[in-house]
């Protein structure tokens, strides 16, 4: 039952999204047969060093969705305090409510069943533009972001260029 | 729309293409491939096909896919990201937003990073800024397209000398080339060329000179020569470019001076009696071969005049011998004295400055222009010139112009700017090299400076010689003073009563151009410090996180305000 519900929910979201695309990203399925695996392309937010970038990512939903959060993994190379070097997005709203694994996140900041693909991605885009260096997934990036923004931005610019080269 | 649906529901659909900043609707065949959509989008958004990234449902659309495959249906929206490029400087310059931007044509992360070689066609300040400058359109080169086209052509030809040679060796092309009439027709049929000709009568002359045309073609057939020519020119230009404001000046110079000068120089060669003197058949001998004569320096007289004058004021002396026949038109510039003088000037700009600012200098210049005789005396007294009658003669004919030029505040400000002087030196060096490598191009450079009839200035001399010919100053009577004035440039002493210098058209034009260039240079260097000029760019770079303002400024200065290049520079210097 739960499975069906999540699939229906995701399908509805997909339909909505294709009909009324949200600016800033585009989302679809990796494989039309699998509603749980989404593929998204995020455009670097304007007026940030990421502007112009086209970043690919996968969203993997659990069958328990929306009770449990999806995982988001960037396929494009990223350099960001809140994105692990494996590409995994570390953002509080994607953390399950139950356990406070990280020890500092209040429940209200974490996953809520009301979140949809759209709200997740909007959060991620806002995170891209405004990193949270208090819960870094990439410590080096966070340190650099804090202490040596020039070098940080240089690496970001490299990622942007790489992401652009990918689509050609 | 309803009708359309009825008629074409099976064939076309309307989809919306959306960038973060704008959206457009377009109609496309339902069976179309992504390629077709991309082409359509390219037109609508006015951006090159290869810069478009179409995204639908989280997927980047590939050319070979069909729209159907992606289930793109009527009424749906496809996202578009336009990869930024730095080819579109015009828009980039207008945009204040930081790069890179996905907006059409704007923004700028250099994806296809251009070589670091200076790009003459590039206008980092945007054409808008240059548009206001008089003379930009002088040669009909104002359009960005034209410039770009030229650039591209040049680069292509340079990159592929074989192609060029093949083309040139093609019998048909050769045939064509050897027929001046055809060439002329070809050239005159180009509206841009026609405009150019109207503005610059010299060019028309040039086109009427089949020999010259053939020479030019000969040059084009020798790829090595061509390449060398371009290379040394490039180098000289890049040197000059690294001066703040130098680029602007360069650009103007490129249009206002180099081209007409080249043309005029070549024309001069065609009608220059020396060409015959240089030995019957020299011309053909020179074809395809490299010349060892250094390039005459068109600026040498202007800048050497002042240091030489004070040193000679004390000893007035005899008149000059003027009967020797000129053997080398470049004699003046060959002289070691001249060369050392030049280097002295550049090495000691302070001297120059002091000299020019000294109150007596002004008076002296005044004096000189109103009293050519004095100048004459000074000149002939100078030991450096004494042994070289040709040089004297040349100096003499040039002097009034020079004096006039020296009095121009712009010129003076230029002369007191050591960096400008150095740049000039570098240009000169480049040109010398150019001349060595590509003799066919500049053989008449010297005659340009003192062209019979056209450019020779009537200067009263102290010692009267047997041949007193009043050479005509009208530019249209080039050939009127034929036999006797054949060697006006160097051997004829002319006597006229005109006390004030009557510059021929050539030098006047030349000096005007120089003055233009210099005022521009002065503006570029003095009036606007780089911080101000690159304020927008600095802001952009700061917004991108390049916080070292000093470094940014340096990079911007070095890249003529091109943010992308500046960033590339900074990044590459770091890594």
XYZ file of C-alpha atoms in Angstrom:
743
model
C 0.000 0.000 0.000
C 2.718 2.351 0.971
C 4.513 1.476 -2.201
C 1.565 2.336 -4.332
C 1.054 5.559 -2.544
C 4.623 6.704 -3.082
C 4.497 5.771 -6.726
C 1.264 7.628 -7.246
C 2.591 10.633 -5.440
C 5.748 10.698 -7.475
C 3.906 10.218 -10.709
C 1.663 13.137 -9.937
C 4.649 15.266 -9.127
C 6.338 14.284 -12.346
C 3.267 15.144 -14.360
C 2.949 18.497 -12.697
C 6.529 19.267 -13.177
C 6.514 18.536 -16.875
C 3.410 20.603 -17.388
C 4.490 23.479 -15.230
C 8.219 23.470 -15.127
C 9.818 25.241 -12.256
C 12.578 27.642 -13.160
C 16.014 26.604 -12.074
C 15.890 22.933 -12.763
C 14.387 20.240 -14.913
C 13.380 16.860 -13.623
C 12.476 13.545 -15.200
C 12.968 9.875 -14.721
C 16.193 8.049 -15.335
C 14.194 5.162 -16.648
C 10.547 5.514 -17.537
C 9.821 2.217 -15.818
C 11.200 3.257 -12.473
C 9.331 6.064 -10.791
C 11.713 5.982 -7.840
C 14.765 7.063 -9.702
C 14.707 10.631 -10.897
C 17.144 12.511 -12.874
C 17.417 16.244 -12.592
C 19.390 18.989 -14.202
C 20.001 22.031 -12.082
C 21.049 25.306 -13.609
C 23.562 27.246 -11.636
C 21.670 29.992 -9.810
C 22.108 33.394 -11.415
C 24.427 35.893 -9.780
C 26.470 33.207 -8.126
C 29.721 31.634 -9.184
C 27.661 28.692 -10.325
C 25.783 30.702 -12.895
C 25.848 29.072 -16.286
C 26.533 25.629 -14.929
C 24.354 22.700 -15.870
C 24.580 20.126 -13.132
C 23.230 16.641 -13.377
C 21.968 14.834 -10.330
C 19.954 11.774 -9.404
C 17.238 11.618 -6.815
C 16.543 8.205 -5.394
C 13.313 7.792 -3.499
C 12.691 5.057 -0.986
C 9.526 3.028 -1.196
C 8.551 4.633 2.087
C 8.377 8.036 0.495
C 7.044 10.449 1.668
C 7.681 9.118 5.133
C 11.359 8.900 4.392
C 13.471 11.338 2.401
C 15.092 10.636 -0.954
C 18.802 10.747 -1.510
C 20.277 13.194 -3.885
C 23.516 12.529 -5.663
C 25.232 14.929 -8.035
C 26.693 13.269 -11.090
C 28.464 16.387 -12.178
C 31.578 17.262 -10.316
C 30.797 19.722 -7.568
C 32.801 21.731 -5.123
C 30.521 22.744 -2.331
C 30.624 22.495 1.468
C 27.326 20.644 1.563
C 28.003 18.184 -1.214
C 30.256 15.289 -0.432
C 33.053 14.479 -2.811
C 31.051 11.457 -3.832
C 28.345 13.897 -4.944
C 25.947 13.143 -2.128
C 23.939 16.142 -1.036
C 24.027 16.753 2.669
C 21.180 19.040 3.518
C 19.134 18.999 6.670
C 15.771 18.586 4.997
C 16.989 15.344 3.456
C 17.901 13.947 6.836
C 15.436 11.669 8.455
C 13.579 13.088 11.382
C 14.030 10.157 13.693
C 17.572 10.064 14.771
C 19.651 13.156 15.143
C 22.613 11.522 13.523
C 24.482 14.763 13.203
C 23.662 15.963 16.633
C 22.667 19.494 15.951
C 19.710 19.578 13.657
C 16.358 20.360 15.106
C 13.471 18.279 13.908
C 11.858 21.175 12.130
C 14.852 21.516 9.849
C 14.753 17.924 8.817
C 12.719 15.826 6.490
C 9.014 16.348 6.490
C 6.576 14.315 4.455
C 5.273 17.501 2.878
C 8.417 17.863 0.856
C 8.151 17.211 -2.839
C 10.703 16.993 -5.573
C 10.097 20.637 -6.191
C 10.647 21.777 -2.623
C 13.708 19.573 -2.316
C 15.253 20.999 -5.418
C 14.435 24.538 -4.440
C 16.201 23.899 -1.156
C 19.146 22.427 -2.958
C 19.365 25.388 -5.308
C 19.266 27.748 -2.389
C 21.943 25.676 -0.714
C 24.077 25.920 -3.843
C 23.865 29.665 -3.732
C 24.310 29.925 -0.013
C 26.341 27.133 1.535
C 25.899 26.175 5.141
C 29.366 25.624 6.442
C 28.216 24.443 9.831
C 27.351 20.979 8.674
C 29.798 20.380 5.932
C 29.858 17.226 3.903
C 33.010 18.368 2.219
C 35.173 19.742 4.982
C 37.869 20.938 2.649
C 35.406 22.851 0.573
C 33.839 24.350 3.661
C 37.190 25.433 4.988
C 38.100 26.943 1.701
C 34.768 28.633 1.394
C 35.285 30.204 4.757
C 38.929 31.073 4.529
C 39.918 31.387 0.952
C 36.944 32.285 -1.119
C 39.030 33.053 -4.162
C 40.394 29.571 -4.385
C 36.989 28.176 -3.631
C 35.420 30.143 -6.454
C 38.144 29.109 -8.774
C 37.281 25.500 -8.183
C 33.609 26.241 -8.592
C 34.304 27.953 -11.874
C 36.136 24.862 -12.986
C 33.119 22.737 -12.142
C 30.872 25.094 -14.061
C 33.064 24.817 -17.105
C 33.229 21.092 -16.808
C 29.489 20.868 -16.540
C 29.157 22.975 -19.665
C 31.537 20.810 -21.563
C 29.490 17.800 -20.696
C 26.560 18.843 -22.753
C 28.493 19.415 -25.884
C -4.213 28.771 -33.450
C -7.294 26.642 -33.502
C -7.058 26.494 -37.257
C -3.504 25.529 -37.144
C -4.328 22.767 -34.811
C -6.938 21.432 -37.168
C -4.675 21.510 -40.153
C -1.475 20.466 -38.666
C -2.278 18.699 -35.475
C -0.545 15.686 -36.790
C 2.463 17.467 -37.967
C 3.450 20.231 -35.678
C 3.298 21.101 -32.058
C 3.948 24.174 -30.071
C 6.537 23.967 -27.421
C 7.908 26.582 -25.127
C 11.613 27.061 -24.867
C 12.631 28.724 -21.695
C 15.847 30.131 -20.398
C 16.103 31.491 -16.877
C 15.526 34.890 -18.353
C 13.165 34.621 -21.240
C 10.904 32.246 -23.015
C 9.754 31.780 -26.543
C 7.219 29.611 -28.187
C 8.002 27.731 -31.296
C 6.278 25.375 -33.583
C 7.998 22.245 -34.643
C 7.334 19.016 -36.412
C 6.296 16.295 -34.009
C 8.723 13.921 -35.627
C 11.549 16.344 -35.571
C 14.921 15.522 -34.187
C 16.488 17.495 -31.442
C 18.887 18.843 -34.023
C 16.098 20.636 -35.815
C 14.778 22.066 -32.601
C 18.201 23.242 -31.717
C 18.601 24.989 -35.021
C 15.265 26.650 -34.593
C 16.142 27.738 -31.089
C 19.444 29.000 -32.314
C 17.669 31.353 -34.665
C 15.069 32.500 -32.201
C 17.453 33.140 -29.391
C 20.107 34.421 -31.668
C 22.794 32.166 -30.308
C 25.119 29.701 -31.986
C 23.852 26.156 -32.212
C 26.824 24.689 -30.449
C 26.200 26.784 -27.381
C 22.698 25.572 -26.790
C 21.834 23.036 -24.200
C 18.269 21.817 -24.372
C 16.964 20.071 -21.328
C 13.742 18.238 -20.874
C 12.615 16.219 -17.907
C 16.015 16.173 -16.364
C 17.692 15.045 -19.522
C 20.028 16.864 -21.779
C 18.699 16.436 -25.274
C 21.061 15.039 -27.841
C 20.949 15.988 -31.480
C 20.288 12.516 -32.740
C 17.306 11.933 -30.457
C 13.825 12.634 -31.650
C 11.459 14.806 -29.720
C 9.117 11.883 -29.570
C 11.694 9.790 -27.804
C 11.732 12.260 -24.988
C 7.967 12.492 -25.032
C 8.081 16.141 -25.762
C 4.529 16.977 -26.592
C 2.477 19.947 -27.570
C 2.409 22.644 -24.939
C 5.333 21.366 -22.969
C 8.326 23.368 -21.996
C 11.899 22.629 -22.857
C 14.564 24.296 -20.831
C 17.379 26.016 -22.548
C 20.764 26.883 -21.197
C 22.963 28.885 -23.435
C 26.525 28.156 -22.857
C 28.336 31.369 -22.490
C 31.034 32.351 -24.854
C 33.377 35.233 -25.073
C 32.779 35.776 -28.712
C 29.943 38.102 -27.964
C 31.810 40.900 -26.374
C 29.283 43.437 -27.320
C 26.705 42.052 -25.050
C 29.128 40.979 -22.446
C 30.314 44.512 -22.134
C 26.835 45.793 -21.666
C 25.922 43.304 -19.073
C 26.731 44.142 -15.537
C 25.788 40.736 -14.234
C 28.588 38.413 -13.297
C 29.591 35.693 -15.597
C 28.899 33.118 -16.711
C 25.413 33.757 -17.771
C 23.032 31.515 -19.551
C 21.370 34.421 -21.257
C 21.566 34.480 -25.006
C 24.878 35.528 -26.298
C 25.900 37.083 -23.076
C 28.213 35.958 -20.391
C 31.484 34.509 -20.911
C 33.210 31.546 -19.438
C 35.489 30.798 -22.312
C 34.617 27.349 -23.342
C 36.529 27.336 -26.519
C 39.374 29.186 -24.999
C 40.901 31.304 -27.669
C 44.620 31.472 -28.008
C 46.336 34.107 -26.029
C 47.506 35.848 -29.115
C 46.204 39.341 -29.451
C 43.055 39.570 -31.370
C 42.861 42.699 -33.376
C 39.234 42.196 -34.031
C 38.420 41.899 -30.444
C 36.791 44.853 -28.870
C 36.800 44.321 -25.174
C 35.325 47.684 -24.523
C 32.403 47.002 -26.704
C 31.901 48.619 -30.010
C 29.594 51.107 -28.442
C 32.492 52.762 -26.761
C 34.476 52.977 -29.897
C 31.623 54.022 -32.054
C 31.854 57.543 -30.856
C 35.384 57.968 -31.982
C 35.789 59.780 -35.179
C 37.542 57.929 -37.856
C 36.481 54.510 -36.800
C 34.465 54.068 -39.889
C 37.140 55.659 -41.954
C 38.006 52.545 -43.752
C 34.652 50.988 -43.661
C 35.910 48.636 -41.034
C 33.527 49.745 -38.397
C 31.327 46.743 -38.492
C 32.131 44.037 -36.061
C 31.255 41.446 -38.597
C 33.750 42.697 -41.026
C 36.449 42.706 -38.452
C 35.596 39.296 -37.286
C 35.435 37.947 -40.757
C 38.819 39.348 -41.512
C 40.211 37.876 -38.381
C 38.836 34.506 -39.096
C 40.076 34.549 -42.603
C 43.478 35.584 -41.507
C 43.662 32.926 -38.905
C 42.518 30.281 -41.253
C 44.973 31.228 -43.871
C 47.733 31.413 -41.347
C 46.867 28.068 -39.963
C 46.869 26.529 -43.337
C 49.551 27.979 -45.509
C 49.303 25.097 -47.841
C 45.768 25.896 -48.636
C 46.736 29.429 -49.337
C 49.539 28.392 -51.587
C 47.438 25.927 -53.380
C 44.833 28.480 -53.944
C 47.376 30.929 -55.191
C 49.056 28.411 -57.390
C 45.847 27.461 -58.980
C 46.243 28.470 -62.618
C 42.882 30.034 -62.689
C 43.604 32.166 -59.712
C 46.956 33.093 -61.120
C 45.413 34.014 -64.346
C 42.951 36.107 -62.540
C 45.578 37.764 -60.478
C 47.751 38.581 -63.375
C 44.904 40.416 -64.892
C 44.775 43.664 -63.012
C 41.541 44.655 -64.581
C 39.757 41.686 -63.202
C 41.236 42.277 -59.831
C 40.233 45.852 -59.886
C 36.772 44.953 -60.853
C 36.600 42.433 -58.116
C 37.733 44.887 -55.571
C 35.609 47.731 -56.724
C 32.566 45.564 -56.715
C 32.882 45.225 -52.990
C 30.940 48.096 -51.467
C 33.190 48.258 -48.486
C 36.208 48.548 -50.674
C 34.513 51.165 -52.723
C 33.806 53.266 -49.712
C 37.351 52.853 -48.664
C 38.550 54.027 -52.010
C 36.371 57.031 -51.942
C 37.805 58.062 -48.663
C 41.355 57.316 -49.507
C 42.332 58.308 -52.982
C 45.671 56.608 -52.469
C 44.015 53.293 -52.547
C 42.482 54.050 -55.841
C 45.911 54.849 -57.108
C 47.090 51.611 -55.780
C 44.463 49.717 -57.619
C 45.457 51.420 -60.770
C 48.916 50.105 -60.417
C 49.027 46.595 -61.815
C 52.608 46.052 -60.764
C 51.769 46.639 -57.179
C 48.807 44.383 -57.337
C 50.943 41.647 -58.667
C 53.442 42.182 -55.929
C 50.817 41.881 -53.322
C 49.710 38.642 -54.801
C 53.238 37.428 -54.890
C 53.446 38.049 -51.219
C 50.327 36.126 -50.571
C 51.821 33.196 -52.376
C 54.730 32.928 -50.080
C 53.298 31.468 -46.927
C 56.468 31.752 -44.925
C 56.688 35.399 -45.631
C 53.085 35.889 -44.889
C 53.371 34.112 -41.643
C 56.406 35.991 -40.560
C 54.740 39.201 -41.430
C 51.770 38.410 -39.335
C 53.839 37.080 -36.518
C 56.010 40.098 -36.095
C 53.065 42.326 -36.426
C 51.285 40.371 -33.791
C 54.170 40.656 -31.467
C 54.558 44.323 -31.868
C 50.903 44.737 -31.288
C 50.779 42.628 -28.225
C 53.533 44.696 -26.783
C 51.655 47.838 -27.369
C 48.497 46.266 -26.153
C 49.869 45.704 -22.739
C 49.913 49.413 -22.187
C 46.817 50.777 -20.570
C 44.893 52.481 -23.268
C 47.274 51.130 -25.774
C 44.737 48.847 -27.214
C 42.402 51.609 -28.151
C 45.167 53.520 -29.708
C 46.304 50.457 -31.484
C 42.976 49.802 -32.905
C 42.712 53.238 -34.255
C 46.171 53.137 -35.522
C 45.481 49.936 -37.253
C 42.723 51.557 -39.156
C 43.850 55.086 -39.505
C 47.507 54.707 -40.050
C 48.678 51.342 -40.942
C 46.333 50.700 -43.771
C 46.557 53.985 -45.571
C 50.244 54.009 -44.898
C 50.727 50.623 -46.334
C 48.714 51.482 -49.304
C 50.368 54.759 -49.799
C 53.716 53.154 -49.321
C 53.018 50.645 -51.936
C 51.707 53.215 -54.230
C 54.803 55.195 -53.642
C 56.817 52.255 -54.699
C 54.893 51.909 -57.869
C 55.471 55.480 -58.890
C 58.701 55.978 -57.156
C 61.665 56.643 -59.389
C 63.783 54.649 -56.997
C 62.084 51.519 -57.916
C 63.785 51.854 -61.224
C 66.993 52.912 -59.573
C 67.012 49.946 -57.378
C 67.994 48.165 -60.471
C 65.976 46.996 -63.396
C 64.449 43.771 -62.372
C 65.095 44.161 -58.694
C 61.471 43.952 -58.278
C 61.231 40.618 -59.872
C 64.334 39.495 -58.058
C 62.695 40.368 -54.871
C 59.729 38.285 -55.551
C 59.469 35.513 -53.089
C 62.790 36.386 -51.563
C 63.369 37.990 -48.266
C 64.828 41.389 -47.926
C 67.542 42.354 -45.539
C 66.953 46.063 -45.573
C 65.661 47.293 -42.282
C 62.324 48.851 -42.331
C 62.362 52.590 -42.400
C 60.947 54.033 -39.278
C 58.182 56.442 -40.085
C 58.407 58.049 -36.691
C 62.091 58.441 -36.507
C 62.250 62.001 -37.770
C 59.643 63.199 -35.330
C 61.364 61.858 -32.329
C 64.948 62.313 -33.267
C 64.534 65.895 -34.114
C 64.390 67.224 -30.626
C 67.460 65.658 -29.164
C 69.471 66.632 -32.128
C 68.448 70.225 -32.193
C 69.815 71.437 -28.928
C 73.131 69.871 -29.594
C 73.566 71.663 -32.832
C 72.374 75.154 -32.173
C 75.812 76.429 -31.495
C 77.584 75.734 -34.725
C 76.058 77.043 -37.869
C 77.916 75.884 -40.870
C 78.002 75.369 -44.551
C 75.313 74.183 -46.787
C 74.915 70.627 -47.590
C 76.094 68.771 -50.535
C 73.072 67.632 -52.334
C 74.235 66.205 -55.538
C 74.854 62.647 -54.535
C 72.533 60.191 -56.046
C 70.497 58.193 -53.643
C 71.358 54.580 -53.593
C 69.347 53.328 -50.726
C 66.083 54.921 -49.906
C 66.380 53.619 -46.390
C 69.694 55.251 -45.810
C 68.523 57.539 -43.131
C 67.390 54.797 -40.945
C 70.318 52.613 -41.551
C 72.664 55.018 -39.946
C 73.965 53.747 -36.654
C 73.809 57.201 -35.223
C 70.139 57.311 -35.812
C 69.606 54.048 -34.189
C 71.589 54.834 -31.126
C 69.749 58.072 -30.861
C 66.496 56.286 -30.873
C 67.540 53.931 -28.201
C 68.855 56.779 -26.166
C 65.577 58.464 -26.277
C 63.773 55.439 -25.155
C 66.228 54.676 -22.452
C 66.140 58.127 -21.091
C 62.637 59.442 -21.225
C 63.485 61.924 -18.559
C 65.792 63.707 -20.906
C 63.116 63.951 -23.451
C 60.657 65.249 -20.990
C 62.952 67.834 -19.573
C 63.848 68.994 -22.955
C 60.324 69.367 -24.077
C 59.285 71.152 -20.982
C 62.095 73.608 -20.996
C 60.766 77.047 -21.845
C 63.366 77.666 -24.465
C 62.241 74.593 -26.286
C 58.929 76.140 -27.156
C 60.600 79.246 -28.329
C 63.014 77.242 -30.314
C 60.349 75.282 -32.000
C 58.587 78.448 -32.855
C 61.746 79.801 -34.207
C 62.425 76.775 -36.194
C 59.127 76.787 -37.901
C 59.232 80.407 -38.785
C 62.819 80.304 -39.781
C 63.603 77.232 -41.763
C 66.999 78.551 -42.528
C 68.097 78.218 -38.997
C 66.966 74.697 -38.968
C 68.864 74.188 -42.106
C 71.997 75.430 -40.560
C 71.599 73.409 -37.496
C 71.066 70.408 -39.527
C 74.049 70.726 -41.726
C 76.206 71.521 -38.749
C 75.382 68.400 -36.936
C 78.331 66.075 -37.298
C 76.074 63.151 -37.412
C 74.421 64.435 -40.502
C 77.431 66.028 -42.048
C 78.768 62.875 -43.489
C 75.513 61.856 -44.908
C 74.080 64.230 -47.446
C 71.116 62.036 -48.088
C 70.184 62.101 -44.521
C 70.546 65.820 -44.429
C 68.327 66.228 -47.341
C 65.732 64.068 -45.871
C 65.913 65.815 -42.601
C 65.559 69.096 -44.317
C 62.499 68.190 -46.202
C 60.977 66.770 -43.139
C 61.891 69.446 -40.709
C 59.053 71.913 -41.052
C 56.585 69.141 -40.640
C 58.389 67.829 -37.713
C 58.481 71.152 -36.087
C 54.846 71.564 -36.646
C 54.224 68.211 -35.234
C 56.344 68.887 -32.243
C 54.296 71.910 -31.433
C 51.171 69.910 -31.293
C 50.449 69.467 -27.612
C 49.280 65.973 -28.246
C 52.504 65.002 -29.787
C 54.363 66.543 -26.966
C 52.386 64.703 -24.418
C 53.131 61.586 -26.301
C 56.789 62.275 -26.401
C 56.886 62.829 -22.695
C 55.273 59.543 -22.006
C 58.141 57.105 -21.759
C 55.919 54.122 -22.080
C 54.346 55.411 -25.212
C 57.776 55.975 -26.597
C 58.804 52.508 -25.760
C 55.747 51.178 -27.404
C 56.598 53.152 -30.458
C 60.027 51.661 -30.413
C 58.565 48.264 -30.254
C 56.353 48.998 -33.169
C 59.326 50.192 -35.026
C 61.263 47.094 -34.197
C 58.388 44.994 -35.268
C 58.170 46.860 -38.477
C 61.823 46.518 -39.103
C 61.536 42.850 -38.673
C 58.563 42.871 -40.895
C 60.465 44.644 -43.543
C 63.245 42.151 -43.331
C 60.950 39.287 -43.616
C 58.558 40.697 -46.112
C 60.282 43.094 -48.413
C 57.539 43.233 -50.954
C 55.224 44.842 -48.557
C 57.044 47.945 -47.578
C 59.415 48.847 -50.304
C 57.917 52.259 -50.630
C 57.734 53.071 -47.002
C 60.408 55.603 -47.232
C 59.008 57.316 -50.242
C 55.879 57.675 -48.273
C 57.626 60.018 -45.995
C 59.069 62.067 -48.747
C 57.183 61.327 -51.820
C 57.904 63.408 -54.856
C 55.363 66.030 -55.506
C 53.076 64.865 -52.889
C 55.007 64.994 -49.732
C 58.078 66.977 -50.317
C 57.910 70.150 -48.408
C 59.298 73.181 -49.959
C 62.160 74.284 -47.864
C 64.385 77.193 -48.573
C 68.000 76.244 -48.368
C 71.054 78.208 -47.709
C 73.232 76.966 -50.407
C 71.611 77.287 -53.769
C 72.378 74.602 -56.213
C 72.247 74.414 -59.894
C 68.976 72.615 -60.109
C 66.345 74.781 -58.617
C 63.050 73.221 -59.056
C 59.920 74.238 -57.377
C 58.193 71.063 -56.765
C 54.499 71.070 -56.817
C 52.698 70.400 -53.619
C 49.498 69.379 -55.197
C 48.886 65.750 -54.621
C 47.243 65.271 -57.942
C 50.323 66.215 -59.862
C 52.371 63.310 -58.828
C 53.892 62.815 -62.162
C 54.111 66.349 -63.425
C 57.543 67.067 -62.106
C 58.880 64.051 -63.862
C 62.389 64.154 -65.184
C 64.021 66.853 -63.187
C 62.241 66.092 -60.025
C 62.645 62.441 -60.447
C 64.778 62.373 -57.385
C 63.142 65.119 -55.494
C 63.108 63.110 -52.409
C 66.747 63.221 -51.791
C 68.727 65.070 -54.333
C 66.837 68.123 -55.417
C 67.165 71.306 -53.525
C 64.105 73.333 -53.880
C 63.870 77.004 -53.413
C 60.709 78.757 -52.587
C 59.875 81.886 -50.801
C 57.394 80.347 -48.482
C 58.667 81.002 -45.036
C 56.177 78.876 -43.255
C 56.200 75.218 -43.931
C 53.792 74.129 -46.561
C 53.298 70.558 -45.810
C 52.223 68.333 -48.592
C 49.151 66.372 -48.171
C 50.856 63.202 -47.244
C 52.676 64.372 -44.174
C 49.776 66.435 -43.095
C 47.532 63.501 -43.216
C 50.099 61.496 -41.489
C 50.606 63.955 -38.741
C 46.914 64.313 -38.262
C 46.643 60.648 -37.816
C 49.536 60.608 -35.466
C 48.046 63.406 -33.462
C 44.765 61.579 -33.295
C 46.425 58.508 -32.127
C 48.414 60.299 -29.572
C 45.555 62.210 -28.118
C 43.819 58.931 -27.823
C 46.789 57.450 -26.172
C 46.989 60.321 -23.793
C 43.368 59.904 -22.951
C 43.774 56.275 -22.432
C 46.733 56.581 -20.177
C 46.108 59.774 -18.318
C 42.485 60.594 -18.095
C 41.143 57.301 -16.958
C 42.947 55.178 -14.454
C 42.375 51.472 -14.871
C 40.359 51.282 -11.662
C 37.852 53.595 -13.187
C 37.873 52.183 -16.621
C 37.439 48.647 -15.407
C 35.100 49.486 -12.561
C 32.331 47.292 -13.883
C 34.661 44.444 -14.595
C 36.227 44.714 -11.174
C 32.832 44.556 -9.633
C 32.031 41.497 -11.654
C 35.167 39.794 -10.609
C 34.595 40.664 -6.999
C 31.117 39.235 -7.267
C 32.628 36.061 -8.559
C 34.790 35.849 -5.543
C 38.013 37.202 -6.911
C 38.675 39.411 -3.977
C 42.213 40.461 -4.614
C 41.463 43.790 -6.187
C 45.020 44.488 -7.100
C 45.374 41.221 -8.856
C 42.067 41.671 -10.604
C 43.128 45.032 -11.812
C 46.389 43.723 -13.109
C 44.693 40.915 -14.895
C 42.095 43.216 -16.364
C 44.689 45.629 -17.529
C 46.601 42.862 -19.155
C 43.532 41.523 -20.860
C 42.113 44.838 -21.910
C 39.183 44.507 -19.609
C 38.051 41.114 -20.745
C 36.755 39.510 -17.595
C 37.011 35.973 -18.876
C 40.521 36.320 -20.004
C 41.387 38.063 -16.798
C 39.993 35.221 -14.774
C 41.725 32.686 -16.920
C 44.899 34.568 -16.352
C 44.486 34.630 -12.615
C 43.518 31.003 -12.478
C 46.315 29.849 -14.652
C 48.835 31.882 -12.731
C 47.710 30.138 -9.608
C 47.757 26.631 -10.876
